[in-house]
Amino acid sequence: MGKNTFLDKSDIDITTRESAIKGDGWKVDQNGKGNCGIAATLMAIMDNFDDSKIEAFYDALKATVYDGTKFGSITNSDKIKARVGKRYTSGYAGTPANNLDYDLCVGMMILLKEHLRNHVDNGKEKWDTNLLYSHTLCNLTGDSWSSHPLKAKDVTVSAPKTGGLNSKNGDIGLTVSSMTELLGLMGFKTTETLIDANLAKVKANHEGSKWEKTDNSTVFSHLKTSSKVGAIVGVAFKGALGKPDANLFDYVAHWVYLPKSQFGKTLTEAIVWNWGVETNLTDIAKVMNAEFVAVKLLELEVK
């Protein structure tokens, strides 16, 4: 299980990469592919890897992705290995530099889809809402997005048939409901907290076609004495101002991970993890070329 055999059966050693992100979860990155919410989930796993329960969930995920082992009782989870592998042979995966990150995140995406569609009431509708969310996010950023089916006949093509972001790359936006389900699959209990003052200001900004900075300074203050083991932060951003449907999903356009080591720190001190970068909610604007405002927290506990 220490080798990735998806790239033309070559010996791609995942052990070094695994050691790197276990020690520094902020390094999780998918080489420009994938979803920030799923990446943040992997970051949460790495931040809590010293907990034996979380390590066991990670080992089960890796066995599903690389060995074809069924994940608990989830229908079709034993087929995830083949479905991830087909993304390589059909040209969707390309050659991600951080292939372990890509494989595990895409594996989690497929696992979530099967869980929702086969084991959750109204799960198909909940999954389809993620597709709507993905289209909405692309409206905000000006990108194109597709959920082009990966049919058996596609395995001989050398590149995706559709340009832009594609769910077969792992590019999909997850609603809070779906993220809560995914985090549950990975061993976490979730508490959702709306940051009412910031959300109200963001709403007023959009309704008034303006952008006034909000105050993130107290966003994390209540976590100072918290027993939580991390938090995923949903942020709105200035670039969405005036865009269609920007108000959907509480204006959340991106997710970053807040490790427990940062609980109780001020806004300028607190470090968040974002796509292979350690930064804060002030400097993240420079990284993502947008001014961010925290509007939602998903606070995590180990089950």
Short mmCIF file of C-alpha atoms in Angstrom, two decimals:
data_model
loop_
_atom_site.label_atom_id
_atom_site.label_comp_id
_atom_site.label_asym_id
_atom_site.label_seq_id
_atom_site.Cartn_x
_atom_site.Cartn_y
_atom_site.Cartn_z
CA MET A 1 0.00 0.00 0.00
CA GLY A 2 3.05 2.25 0.02
CA LYS A 3 3.01 2.73 -3.76
CA ASN A 4 0.66 4.58 -6.07
CA THR A 5 0.18 2.48 -9.20
CA PHE A 6 -2.31 4.70 -11.00
CA LEU A 7 0.16 6.38 -13.34
CA ASP A 8 0.73 3.71 -16.01
CA LYS A 9 1.52 1.21 -13.23
CA SER A 10 4.67 3.15 -12.40
CA ASP A 11 6.13 3.04 -8.92
CA ILE A 12 5.17 6.42 -7.50
CA ASP A 13 6.28 6.42 -3.90
CA ILE A 14 3.60 7.98 -1.69
CA THR A 15 5.44 7.35 1.58
CA THR A 16 7.53 10.54 1.49
CA ARG A 17 4.50 12.65 0.65
CA GLU A 18 2.47 11.02 3.39
CA SER A 19 5.18 11.76 5.95
CA ALA A 20 5.31 15.39 4.84
CA ILE A 21 1.60 16.10 5.26
CA LYS A 22 1.35 14.12 8.49
CA GLY A 23 3.92 16.45 9.98
CA ASP A 24 2.54 19.63 8.37
CA GLY A 25 -1.09 19.34 7.33
CA TRP A 26 -1.02 22.77 5.69
CA LYS A 27 1.01 21.25 2.86
CA VAL A 28 -2.07 19.43 1.53
CA ASP A 29 -2.43 20.53 -2.08
CA GLN A 30 -3.76 18.97 -5.27
CA ASN A 31 -1.75 20.76 -7.88
CA GLY A 32 -4.58 23.05 -8.91
CA LYS A 33 -7.25 20.34 -8.87
CA GLY A 34 -9.92 19.55 -6.34
CA ASN A 35 -12.18 21.15 -3.79
CA CYS A 36 -11.15 23.35 -0.88
CA GLY A 37 -13.66 21.72 1.47
CA ILE A 38 -12.38 18.22 0.80
CA ALA A 39 -8.79 19.44 1.08
CA ALA A 40 -9.67 21.08 4.42
CA THR A 41 -11.08 17.74 5.57
CA LEU A 42 -7.76 16.05 4.76
CA MET A 43 -6.00 18.87 6.63
CA ALA A 44 -8.21 18.20 9.66
CA ILE A 45 -7.22 14.53 9.52
CA MET A 46 -3.53 15.41 9.40
CA ASP A 47 -3.88 17.94 12.22
CA ASN A 48 -5.39 15.21 14.41
CA PHE A 49 -3.34 12.25 13.26
CA ASP A 50 -2.10 11.59 16.78
CA ASP A 51 -5.63 10.53 17.69
CA SER A 52 -5.90 6.78 17.13
CA LYS A 53 -9.52 7.05 16.01
CA ILE A 54 -8.68 9.54 13.26
CA GLU A 55 -5.66 7.50 12.20
CA ALA A 56 -7.94 4.46 11.84
CA PHE A 57 -10.35 6.38 9.59
CA TYR A 58 -7.40 7.57 7.48
CA ASP A 59 -6.05 4.03 7.14
CA ALA A 60 -9.49 2.83 6.07
CA LEU A 61 -9.70 5.58 3.44
CA LYS A 62 -6.25 4.75 2.09
CA ALA A 63 -7.12 1.05 1.94
CA THR A 64 -10.25 1.92 -0.05
CA VAL A 65 -8.38 4.14 -2.51
CA TYR A 66 -5.29 1.97 -3.03
CA ASP A 67 -6.40 -1.58 -2.21
CA GLY A 68 -10.06 -1.56 -3.25
CA THR A 69 -11.21 -2.35 0.28
CA LYS A 70 -14.82 -1.58 1.13
CA PHE A 71 -15.21 1.45 3.42
CA GLY A 72 -17.48 0.30 6.21
CA SER A 73 -20.86 -0.64 4.76
CA ILE A 74 -20.91 2.01 2.03
CA THR A 75 -22.31 0.65 -1.21
CA ASN A 76 -19.86 0.62 -4.17
CA SER A 77 -16.95 1.85 -2.04
CA ASP A 78 -14.97 -1.21 -3.14
CA LYS A 79 -15.05 0.26 -6.68
CA ILE A 80 -13.44 3.56 -5.71
CA LYS A 81 -9.91 2.35 -6.47
CA ALA A 82 -10.89 1.61 -10.07
CA ARG A 83 -12.77 4.91 -10.39
CA VAL A 84 -9.77 6.93 -9.20
CA GLY A 85 -7.47 4.93 -11.45
CA LYS A 86 -9.66 5.60 -14.49
CA ARG A 87 -9.13 9.31 -13.97
CA TYR A 88 -5.47 8.74 -14.74
CA THR A 89 -5.97 6.50 -17.79
CA SER A 90 -8.58 8.83 -19.27
CA GLY A 91 -6.53 11.99 -18.80
CA TYR A 92 -8.65 13.70 -16.15
CA ALA A 93 -6.11 13.43 -13.36
CA GLY A 94 -3.14 14.41 -15.47
CA THR A 95 0.06 13.95 -13.49
CA PRO A 96 -0.57 15.71 -10.17
CA ALA A 97 2.67 16.48 -8.39
CA ASN A 98 1.08 15.67 -5.06
CA ASN A 99 -0.66 12.51 -6.20
CA LEU A 100 -1.38 11.19 -2.69
CA ASP A 101 -3.37 14.34 -1.93
CA TYR A 102 -5.28 14.06 -5.21
CA ASP A 103 -6.02 10.35 -4.82
CA LEU A 104 -7.31 10.66 -1.26
CA CYS A 105 -9.38 13.78 -1.94
CA VAL A 106 -10.99 12.33 -5.07
CA GLY A 107 -11.55 9.11 -3.12
CA MET A 108 -13.34 11.06 -0.40
CA MET A 109 -15.48 12.82 -3.00
CA ILE A 110 -16.63 9.52 -4.52
CA LEU A 111 -17.12 8.01 -1.07
CA LEU A 112 -19.34 10.92 -0.10
CA LYS A 113 -21.36 10.59 -3.30
CA GLU A 114 -22.02 6.89 -2.69
CA HIS A 115 -22.82 7.53 0.97
CA LEU A 116 -25.36 10.24 0.15
CA ARG A 117 -26.98 8.46 -2.76
CA ASN A 118 -27.27 5.07 -1.08
CA HIS A 119 -27.46 5.64 2.67
CA VAL A 120 -29.00 9.07 3.37
CA ASP A 121 -32.63 10.16 3.10
CA ASN A 122 -33.01 12.51 0.12
CA GLY A 123 -29.31 11.90 -0.48
CA LYS A 124 -29.50 12.24 -4.26
CA GLU A 125 -31.01 15.69 -3.90
CA LYS A 126 -28.34 16.61 -1.36
CA TRP A 127 -25.63 15.48 -3.76
CA ASP A 128 -27.21 17.38 -6.66
CA THR A 129 -27.17 20.54 -4.52
CA ASN A 130 -23.38 20.30 -4.59
CA LEU A 131 -23.54 20.42 -8.38
CA LEU A 132 -25.64 23.59 -8.15
CA TYR A 133 -23.12 25.01 -5.69
CA SER A 134 -20.29 24.24 -8.10
CA HIS A 135 -22.03 26.10 -10.92
CA THR A 136 -22.69 29.00 -8.54
CA LEU A 137 -19.02 29.23 -7.55
CA CYS A 138 -18.02 29.30 -11.20
CA ASN A 139 -20.48 32.15 -11.78
CA LEU A 140 -18.64 34.04 -9.05
CA THR A 141 -15.16 33.40 -10.39
CA GLY A 142 -15.81 33.43 -14.12
CA ASP A 143 -14.64 29.83 -14.54
CA SER A 144 -16.35 27.07 -16.48
CA TRP A 145 -17.42 23.86 -14.75
CA SER A 146 -18.56 20.45 -15.91
CA SER A 147 -19.64 17.14 -14.46
CA HIS A 148 -18.97 15.25 -17.69
CA PRO A 149 -19.59 11.51 -17.23
CA LEU A 150 -16.54 9.28 -17.18
CA LYS A 151 -17.73 6.45 -19.40
CA ALA A 152 -15.80 3.29 -20.15
CA LYS A 153 -15.22 4.42 -23.74
CA ASP A 154 -13.37 7.48 -22.45
CA VAL A 155 -10.41 5.51 -21.11
CA THR A 156 -8.47 5.87 -24.36
CA VAL A 157 -8.63 9.65 -24.62
CA SER A 158 -5.51 11.61 -23.79
CA ALA A 159 -7.23 14.64 -22.26
CA PRO A 160 -10.60 15.62 -20.82
CA LYS A 161 -13.31 16.33 -23.35
CA THR A 162 -14.34 19.47 -21.50
CA GLY A 163 -12.20 22.41 -20.50
CA GLY A 164 -12.18 24.20 -17.19
CA LEU A 165 -13.04 22.75 -13.80
CA ASN A 166 -14.48 19.25 -13.84
CA SER A 167 -15.92 17.01 -11.16
CA LYS A 168 -13.85 14.15 -12.59
CA ASN A 169 -10.78 16.10 -11.50
CA GLY A 170 -12.33 16.35 -8.05
CA ASP A 171 -13.44 19.94 -8.69
CA ILE A 172 -16.70 20.22 -6.78
CA GLY A 173 -18.10 22.60 -4.17
CA LEU A 174 -19.57 20.99 -1.06
CA THR A 175 -22.43 22.49 0.91
CA VAL A 176 -22.26 22.58 4.71
CA SER A 177 -24.65 19.64 4.83
CA SER A 178 -22.41 17.54 2.59
CA MET A 179 -19.24 18.60 4.38
CA THR A 180 -20.83 17.57 7.67
CA GLU A 181 -21.56 14.15 6.19
CA LEU A 182 -18.02 13.82 4.84
CA LEU A 183 -16.43 14.87 8.11
CA GLY A 184 -18.63 12.31 9.85
CA LEU A 185 -17.32 9.61 7.52
CA MET A 186 -13.79 10.63 8.52
CA GLY A 187 -14.46 10.46 12.27
CA PHE A 188 -15.49 14.02 13.20
CA LYS A 189 -18.57 15.53 14.82
CA THR A 190 -19.39 18.99 13.50
CA THR A 191 -20.93 22.09 15.04
CA GLU A 192 -21.98 24.80 12.58
CA THR A 193 -21.68 28.41 13.75
CA LEU A 194 -22.81 31.41 11.74
CA ILE A 195 -20.87 34.62 12.31
CA ASP A 196 -23.98 36.74 12.27
CA ALA A 197 -22.39 40.20 12.28
CA ASN A 198 -20.11 39.42 9.36
CA LEU A 199 -22.86 37.68 7.41
CA ALA A 200 -25.15 40.68 7.86
CA LYS A 201 -22.44 43.07 6.68
CA VAL A 202 -21.64 40.91 3.64
CA LYS A 203 -25.34 40.80 2.76
CA ALA A 204 -25.58 44.59 3.10
CA ASN A 205 -22.49 45.00 0.92
CA HIS A 206 -24.03 42.95 -1.87
CA GLU A 207 -27.43 44.61 -1.62
CA GLY A 208 -25.77 48.03 -1.73
CA SER A 209 -23.25 47.10 -4.46
CA LYS A 210 -20.41 48.19 -2.21
CA TRP A 211 -17.67 46.60 -0.16
CA GLU A 212 -16.94 47.71 3.38
CA LYS A 213 -14.47 45.70 5.40
CA THR A 214 -15.96 43.63 8.18
CA ASP A 215 -14.40 42.89 11.53
CA ASN A 216 -12.97 39.39 11.80
CA SER A 217 -11.24 40.13 15.09
CA THR A 218 -13.66 38.23 17.33
CA VAL A 219 -14.39 35.33 14.98
CA PHE A 220 -12.18 32.87 16.82
CA SER A 221 -12.36 34.34 20.31
CA HIS A 222 -14.90 31.84 21.65
CA LEU A 223 -12.58 28.98 20.69
CA LYS A 224 -9.97 30.01 23.26
CA THR A 225 -11.19 27.53 25.87
CA SER A 226 -12.87 25.18 23.40
CA SER A 227 -12.54 21.41 23.51
CA LYS A 228 -12.81 21.32 19.72
CA VAL A 229 -9.94 19.84 17.70
CA GLY A 230 -9.99 22.26 14.78
CA ALA A 231 -12.36 24.32 12.65
CA ILE A 232 -13.10 24.79 8.98
CA VAL A 233 -13.79 28.43 8.16
CA GLY A 234 -16.21 29.45 5.41
CA VAL A 235 -15.34 32.79 3.87
CA ALA A 236 -17.06 35.24 1.53
CA PHE A 237 -14.93 37.33 -0.79
CA LYS A 238 -15.04 40.71 -2.45
CA GLY A 239 -14.70 39.29 -5.95
CA ALA A 240 -18.25 37.90 -5.75
CA LEU A 241 -19.79 41.36 -5.37
CA GLY A 242 -22.68 41.78 -7.80
CA LYS A 243 -22.34 38.27 -9.23
CA PRO A 244 -25.42 36.08 -9.82
CA ASP A 245 -26.53 33.96 -6.87
CA ALA A 246 -23.71 35.19 -4.63
CA ASN A 247 -26.12 34.99 -1.71
CA LEU A 248 -26.63 31.24 -2.05
CA PHE A 249 -25.10 29.11 0.70
CA ASP A 250 -24.60 32.10 3.03
CA TYR A 251 -22.11 33.74 0.64
CA VAL A 252 -19.48 31.08 1.42
CA ALA A 253 -17.13 30.96 -1.57
CA HIS A 254 -14.12 29.20 -0.06
CA TRP A 255 -13.09 27.02 2.90
CA VAL A 256 -9.86 27.22 4.89
CA TYR A 257 -8.74 25.16 7.87
CA LEU A 258 -8.03 26.61 11.31
CA PRO A 259 -5.82 24.25 13.39
CA LYS A 260 -6.44 23.98 17.10
CA SER A 261 -2.98 25.43 17.78
CA GLN A 262 -4.39 28.78 16.62
CA PHE A 263 -7.46 28.84 18.87
CA GLY A 264 -7.75 32.06 20.88
CA LYS A 265 -5.30 34.07 18.80
CA THR A 266 -6.18 37.42 17.31
CA LEU A 267 -7.02 37.88 13.67
CA THR A 268 -3.54 39.11 12.75
CA GLU A 269 -1.93 36.24 14.68
CA ALA A 270 -4.15 33.30 13.77
CA ILE A 271 -2.78 31.12 10.99
CA VAL A 272 -5.10 29.24 8.66
CA TRP A 273 -4.21 26.51 6.17
CA ASN A 274 -5.10 27.17 2.55
CA TRP A 275 -4.00 25.15 -0.48
CA GLY A 276 -0.47 24.35 0.61
CA VAL A 277 0.06 27.69 2.34
CA GLU A 278 0.12 28.84 5.95
CA THR A 279 -1.36 32.32 6.10
CA ASN A 280 -3.86 34.45 8.02
CA LEU A 281 -7.19 35.97 7.08
CA THR A 282 -5.48 39.27 6.37
CA ASP A 283 -2.70 37.98 4.13
CA ILE A 284 -4.85 35.34 2.47
CA ALA A 285 -6.20 38.13 0.28
CA LYS A 286 -2.75 38.37 -1.28
CA VAL A 287 -2.61 34.62 -1.87
CA MET A 288 -6.07 34.28 -3.41
CA ASN A 289 -6.29 37.78 -4.93
CA ALA A 290 -9.46 38.54 -3.01
CA GLU A 291 -10.42 40.10 0.30
CA PHE A 292 -11.93 37.44 2.54
CA VAL A 293 -14.50 37.70 5.32
CA ALA A 294 -15.20 34.78 7.67
CA VAL A 295 -18.94 34.09 7.81
CA LYS A 296 -19.17 30.49 9.04
CA LEU A 297 -17.31 28.03 11.24
CA LEU A 298 -17.54 24.25 11.25
CA GLU A 299 -16.08 23.35 14.64
CA LEU A 300 -14.76 19.80 14.91
CA GLU A 301 -14.65 17.13 17.61
CA VAL A 302 -13.48 13.54 17.33
CA LYS A 303 -16.37 11.10 17.51
#
